[in-house]
mmCIF file of C-alpha atoms in Angstrom:
data_model
loop_
_atom_site.group_PDB
_atom_site.id
_atom_site.type_symbol
_atom_site.label_atom_id
_atom_site.label_comp_id
_atom_site.label_asym_id
_atom_site.label_seq_id
_atom_site.Cartn_x
_atom_site.Cartn_y
_atom_site.Cartn_z
ATOM 1 C CA MET A 113 -12.340 -6.964 13.678
ATOM 2 C CA SER A 114 -15.647 -8.265 14.612
ATOM 3 C CA THR A 115 -16.078 -10.027 11.243
ATOM 4 C CA PRO A 116 -13.392 -12.164 9.187
ATOM 5 C CA ILE A 117 -11.151 -10.020 6.688
ATOM 6 C CA ARG A 118 -12.497 -11.396 3.244
ATOM 7 C CA ILE A 119 -9.414 -11.759 1.042
ATOM 8 C CA LEU A 120 -8.953 -12.578 -2.471
ATOM 9 C CA LEU A 121 -6.234 -13.578 -3.964
ATOM 10 C CA LEU A 122 -4.709 -13.009 -7.523
ATOM 11 C CA ASP A 123 -1.431 -14.872 -8.695
ATOM 12 C CA ASP A 124 -0.920 -16.873 -11.423
ATOM 13 C CA HIS A 125 1.075 -19.466 -9.887
ATOM 14 C CA SER A 126 -0.952 -22.274 -8.574
ATOM 15 C CA LEU A 127 1.433 -23.533 -5.932
ATOM 16 C CA PHE A 128 2.025 -20.252 -4.552
ATOM 17 C CA ARG A 129 -1.877 -19.627 -4.044
ATOM 18 C CA GLU A 130 -2.345 -22.894 -2.643
ATOM 19 C CA SER A 131 0.354 -22.613 -0.074
ATOM 20 C CA LEU A 132 -0.624 -18.883 0.608
ATOM 21 C CA VAL A 133 -4.229 -19.968 1.100
ATOM 22 C CA ARG A 134 -3.289 -22.245 3.752
ATOM 23 C CA LEU A 135 -1.361 -20.187 5.572
ATOM 24 C CA LEU A 136 -4.059 -17.442 5.696
ATOM 25 C CA GLU A 137 -6.805 -19.703 6.467
ATOM 26 C CA SER A 138 -4.770 -20.549 9.870
ATOM 27 C CA GLU A 139 -5.776 -17.133 11.107
ATOM 28 C CA PRO A 140 -9.180 -16.803 12.882
ATOM 29 C CA ASP A 141 -9.948 -13.254 11.745
ATOM 30 C CA PHE A 142 -8.992 -14.205 7.692
ATOM 31 C CA ARG A 143 -11.329 -15.874 5.278
ATOM 32 C CA VAL A 144 -10.075 -16.131 1.700
ATOM 33 C CA VAL A 145 -13.267 -15.804 -0.141
ATOM 34 C CA ALA A 146 -11.391 -16.977 -3.633
ATOM 35 C CA HIS A 147 -8.363 -17.195 -5.325
ATOM 36 C CA CYS A 148 -7.574 -17.235 -8.948
ATOM 37 C CA ALA A 149 -5.247 -16.531 -11.483
ATOM 38 C CA THR A 150 -6.391 -13.979 -14.033
ATOM 39 C CA VAL A 151 -7.510 -10.373 -14.031
ATOM 40 C CA SER A 152 -11.221 -11.621 -15.450
ATOM 41 C CA GLY A 153 -11.706 -14.149 -12.960
ATOM 42 C CA ALA A 154 -10.780 -11.512 -10.036
ATOM 43 C CA ILE A 155 -13.335 -9.172 -11.577
ATOM 44 C CA ASP A 156 -15.795 -12.040 -11.629
ATOM 45 C CA VAL A 157 -15.466 -12.368 -8.137
ATOM 46 C CA LEU A 158 -15.137 -8.851 -7.085
ATOM 47 C CA GLN A 159 -18.551 -8.330 -9.038
ATOM 48 C CA ARG A 160 -20.314 -10.720 -6.922
ATOM 49 C CA THR A 161 -18.765 -10.703 -3.790
ATOM 50 C CA PRO A 162 -17.910 -8.142 -0.896
ATOM 51 C CA ILE A 163 -14.052 -8.045 -0.572
ATOM 52 C CA ASP A 164 -11.653 -6.468 1.863
ATOM 53 C CA VAL A 165 -8.626 -6.847 0.917
ATOM 54 C CA VAL A 166 -7.258 -8.253 -2.781
ATOM 55 C CA LEU A 167 -3.544 -9.745 -2.545
ATOM 56 C CA LEU A 168 -2.551 -8.724 -6.009
ATOM 57 C CA ASP A 169 0.658 -10.220 -7.836
ATOM 58 C CA TYR A 170 2.215 -7.596 -10.156
ATOM 59 C CA ASP A 171 3.634 -10.402 -12.775
ATOM 60 C CA LEU A 172 0.546 -12.384 -13.842
ATOM 61 C CA GLY A 173 2.234 -13.944 -16.920
ATOM 62 C CA GLU A 174 0.635 -12.361 -20.005
ATOM 63 C CA GLU A 175 -1.170 -9.912 -17.686
ATOM 64 C CA ARG A 176 -0.160 -7.253 -15.543
ATOM 65 C CA GLY A 177 -1.593 -6.392 -11.752
ATOM 66 C CA THR A 178 -2.426 -3.016 -13.088
ATOM 67 C CA ASP A 179 -4.656 -4.657 -15.305
ATOM 68 C CA LEU A 180 -6.893 -4.907 -12.339
ATOM 69 C CA LEU A 181 -6.091 -1.803 -10.631
ATOM 70 C CA ARG A 182 -7.577 -0.076 -13.666
ATOM 71 C CA GLN A 183 -10.818 -2.119 -13.581
ATOM 72 C CA LEU A 184 -11.568 -1.481 -9.718
ATOM 73 C CA HIS A 185 -13.441 1.685 -10.130
ATOM 74 C CA ALA A 186 -15.698 0.277 -12.544
ATOM 75 C CA CYS A 187 -16.511 -2.859 -10.110
ATOM 76 C CA LYS A 188 -17.780 -0.267 -7.573
ATOM 77 C CA SER A 189 -15.751 -2.098 -5.466
ATOM 78 C CA SER A 190 -14.409 -0.821 -1.897
ATOM 79 C CA ALA A 191 -11.443 -3.653 -1.741
ATOM 80 C CA ARG A 192 -8.232 -2.390 -0.462
ATOM 81 C CA VAL A 193 -5.176 -3.789 -2.124
ATOM 82 C CA LEU A 194 -1.730 -5.240 -1.022
ATOM 83 C CA MET A 195 0.420 -5.665 -4.126
ATOM 84 C CA VAL A 196 2.523 -9.214 -3.071
ATOM 85 C CA THR A 197 5.403 -9.081 -5.690
ATOM 86 C CA ALA A 198 8.479 -10.565 -6.414
ATOM 87 C CA GLY A 199 9.986 -7.257 -7.619
ATOM 88 C CA MET A 200 9.199 -4.346 -9.399
ATOM 89 C CA SER A 201 11.356 -1.351 -10.738
ATOM 90 C CA GLU A 202 11.294 1.779 -9.025
ATOM 91 C CA ARG A 203 9.286 3.472 -11.839
ATOM 92 C CA THR A 204 6.816 0.593 -11.525
ATOM 93 C CA THR A 205 6.443 0.996 -8.162
ATOM 94 C CA LEU A 206 5.501 4.523 -8.258
ATOM 95 C CA ASP A 207 3.112 4.094 -10.950
ATOM 96 C CA VAL A 208 1.221 1.537 -8.814
ATOM 97 C CA LEU A 209 1.441 3.804 -5.742
ATOM 98 C CA ASN A 210 -0.248 6.893 -7.881
ATOM 99 C CA ALA A 211 -2.756 4.037 -9.132
ATOM 100 C CA GLY A 212 -4.263 3.398 -5.596
ATOM 101 C CA VAL A 213 -2.402 0.348 -4.105
ATOM 102 C CA ASP A 214 -2.600 0.265 -0.187
ATOM 103 C CA GLY A 215 0.555 -1.810 0.091
ATOM 104 C CA VAL A 216 3.434 -3.162 -1.594
ATOM 105 C CA LEU A 217 4.955 -6.339 -0.036
ATOM 106 C CA PHE A 218 7.842 -8.688 -1.106
ATOM 107 C CA LYS A 219 7.336 -12.357 -1.519
ATOM 108 C CA HIS A 220 10.147 -12.923 0.534
ATOM 109 C CA SER A 221 9.152 -11.172 3.212
ATOM 110 C CA ASN A 222 8.090 -13.591 6.165
ATOM 111 C CA PRO A 223 4.555 -14.808 6.638
ATOM 112 C CA ALA A 224 4.142 -12.123 9.952
ATOM 113 C CA GLN A 225 4.731 -9.449 7.940
ATOM 114 C CA LEU A 226 2.154 -10.192 5.536
ATOM 115 C CA VAL A 227 -0.382 -11.334 8.016
ATOM 116 C CA ASP A 228 0.480 -7.491 9.831
ATOM 117 C CA ALA A 229 0.237 -5.956 6.466
ATOM 118 C CA ILE A 230 -3.071 -7.471 5.653
ATOM 119 C CA ARG A 231 -4.699 -6.565 9.003
ATOM 120 C CA LYS A 232 -3.416 -3.204 8.743
ATOM 121 C CA ILE A 233 -4.781 -2.477 5.259
ATOM 122 C CA ALA A 234 -8.042 -3.698 6.133
ATOM 123 C CA GLN A 235 -8.508 -1.320 8.763
ATOM 124 C CA GLY A 236 -7.593 1.525 6.304
ATOM 125 C CA GLU A 237 -3.799 1.895 7.010
ATOM 126 C CA MET A 238 -1.193 1.668 4.625
ATOM 127 C CA TRP A 239 1.746 -0.956 4.212
ATOM 128 C CA LEU A 240 5.133 -0.378 2.684
ATOM 129 C CA ASP A 241 8.156 -2.550 3.230
ATOM 130 C CA GLY A 242 10.998 -0.372 4.585
ATOM 131 C CA GLY A 243 13.612 -1.608 1.986
ATOM 132 C CA ILE A 244 11.106 -0.385 -0.785
ATOM 133 C CA VAL A 245 11.011 3.172 0.536
ATOM 134 C CA ARG A 246 14.788 3.508 1.178
ATOM 135 C CA SER A 247 15.210 1.895 -2.343
ATOM 136 C CA LEU A 248 12.841 4.462 -3.727
ATOM 137 C CA VAL A 249 14.079 7.609 -1.832
ATOM 138 C CA SER A 250 17.712 6.669 -2.620
ATOM 139 C CA GLY A 251 17.284 6.282 -6.307
ATOM 140 C CA VAL A 252 15.510 9.755 -6.747
ATOM 141 C CA LYS A 253 18.165 11.698 -4.851
ATOM 142 C CA ASP A 254 20.698 9.458 -6.625
ATOM 143 C CA ARG A 255 18.933 10.710 -9.892
ATOM 144 C CA GLY A 256 18.926 14.351 -8.757
ATOM 145 C CA ALA A 257 15.357 14.563 -9.694
ATOM 146 C CA GLU A 258 14.081 17.887 -9.923
ATOM 147 C CA THR A 259 12.064 18.518 -6.240
ATOM 148 C CA ARG A 260 9.568 21.127 -5.419
ATOM 149 C CA ASN A 261 10.256 23.698 -2.688
ATOM 150 C CA THR A 262 7.173 25.912 -3.221
ATOM 151 C CA ARG A 263 5.242 24.455 -0.331
ATOM 152 C CA PRO A 264 7.430 23.291 2.349
ATOM 153 C CA LEU A 265 6.263 21.131 5.457
ATOM 154 C CA THR A 266 5.978 21.743 8.919
ATOM 155 C CA SER A 267 8.041 19.968 11.594
ATOM 156 C CA ARG A 268 4.854 18.371 12.572
ATOM 157 C CA GLN A 269 4.037 17.541 8.834
ATOM 158 C CA GLN A 270 7.327 16.484 8.089
ATOM 159 C CA GLU A 271 7.140 14.101 11.537
ATOM 160 C CA VAL A 272 3.823 12.621 10.451
ATOM 161 C CA LEU A 273 4.632 11.775 6.652
ATOM 162 C CA SER A 274 8.010 10.157 7.880
ATOM 163 C CA GLY A 275 5.538 7.777 10.199
ATOM 164 C CA ILE A 276 3.672 7.086 7.483
ATOM 165 C CA LEU A 277 6.765 6.132 5.173
ATOM 166 C CA ASP A 278 7.715 4.171 8.061
ATOM 167 C CA GLY A 279 4.596 2.124 7.536
ATOM 168 C CA LEU A 280 2.945 3.174 11.332
ATOM 169 C CA THR A 281 -0.585 3.375 11.726
ATOM 170 C CA ASN A 282 -2.042 6.845 12.691
ATOM 171 C CA LYS A 283 -2.353 5.310 16.036
ATOM 172 C CA GLU A 284 1.247 4.745 16.797
ATOM 173 C CA ILE A 285 2.277 7.854 15.138
ATOM 174 C CA ALA A 286 -0.031 9.695 17.692
ATOM 175 C CA TRP A 287 1.693 7.657 20.488
ATOM 176 C CA ASN A 288 5.466 8.257 19.030
ATOM 177 C CA LEU A 289 4.414 11.773 18.877
ATOM 178 C CA LYS A 290 2.436 11.927 22.095
ATOM 179 C CA VAL A 291 -0.487 13.874 20.531
ATOM 180 C CA SER A 292 -4.317 12.486 19.759
ATOM 181 C CA GLU A 293 -5.173 10.537 16.912
ATOM 182 C CA SER A 294 -7.580 13.194 15.467
ATOM 183 C CA SER A 295 -4.747 15.639 15.283
ATOM 184 C CA ILE A 296 -2.584 12.904 13.459
ATOM 185 C CA LYS A 297 -5.933 12.568 11.035
ATOM 186 C CA ALA A 298 -5.857 16.656 10.603
ATOM 187 C CA VAL A 299 -2.193 16.829 9.661
ATOM 188 C CA ILE A 300 -2.433 13.898 7.255
ATOM 189 C CA GLN A 301 -5.418 15.828 5.792
ATOM 190 C CA GLU A 302 -2.990 18.586 5.279
ATOM 191 C CA LEU A 303 -0.487 16.643 3.651
ATOM 192 C CA PHE A 304 -3.253 15.732 1.033
ATOM 193 C CA GLN A 305 -3.681 19.627 0.548
ATOM 194 C CA LYS A 306 -0.046 20.357 -0.079
ATOM 195 C CA ALA A 307 0.548 17.129 -2.043
ATOM 196 C CA GLY A 308 -2.624 17.813 -3.907
ATOM 197 C CA VAL A 309 -3.625 13.998 -3.566
ATOM 198 C CA ARG A 310 -6.448 12.290 -2.024
ATOM 199 C CA THR A 311 -4.715 8.979 -0.584
ATOM 200 C CA ARG A 312 -1.916 7.908 1.651
ATOM 201 C CA SER A 313 -0.267 5.756 -1.215
ATOM 202 C CA GLN A 314 -0.525 8.876 -3.798
ATOM 203 C CA LEU A 315 0.992 11.028 -1.016
ATOM 204 C CA VAL A 316 3.938 8.810 -0.630
ATOM 205 C CA ARG A 317 4.407 8.660 -4.467
ATOM 206 C CA ILE A 318 4.580 12.356 -4.428
ATOM 207 C CA ALA A 319 6.881 12.656 -1.358
ATOM 208 C CA ILE A 320 9.028 10.285 -2.888
ATOM 209 C CA GLU A 321 9.376 11.500 -6.503
ATOM 210 C CA LYS A 322 8.840 15.240 -6.396
ATOM 211 C CA HIS A 323 9.914 16.173 -2.657
ATOM 212 C CA ALA A 324 12.726 13.723 -2.061
ATOM 213 C CA GLY A 325 14.962 16.868 -1.482
ATOM 214 C CA ASP A 326 13.129 19.023 0.657
ATOM 215 C CA TRP A 327 10.177 17.076 2.377
ATOM 216 C CA LEU A 328 12.213 13.733 2.803
ATOM 217 C CA SER A 329 15.370 15.666 3.321
ATOM 218 C CA ASN A 330 16.003 13.905 6.758
ATOM 219 C CA ASP A 331 14.965 10.454 5.546
ATOM 220 C CA ASN A 332 17.098 7.864 4.187
#
């Protein structure tokens, strides 16, 4: 990117924040605009300063990361959100995806994964740790959750959805399928229509929660 990715870090552990700031500022295309411990502090930054990516912890002590998600629209912020967490339940993970987070990353992930996730999210893509996807799909299938079989996917739509679940960019999916990137974008819009959603994170949530038995029948 020609200009640095502007980052806001929200985490209630000061030692973790300071360590992460040092890591991020070692990347030439990153600029940590601010870091804070509370939702109100983050909102204040978002109202005053353009932010590209928010690194958001789910467990903020007396608060939850979802408290910030609910207020982002009121801030009229276009910031994208990467949730960096020590762990969340299956239900909470699905909820934050539906709330509009653009990625979920475990705190025990290696630094290279974090850097890659931030860059992808800043470019409009999505990031989900592969272990998260496998765990969610397995959990839904184990429960025998009801699935909707009324709007089956074409083979191409299933291939593109699989690429999204694998955390691939549109360009990477296009390269794998030997088609143009514009055709991948068109297929994603078809998936949005079938799922009745507007974002990739909501698509992932619907696919896992409602269609694990049909749309994801080949994934695990």
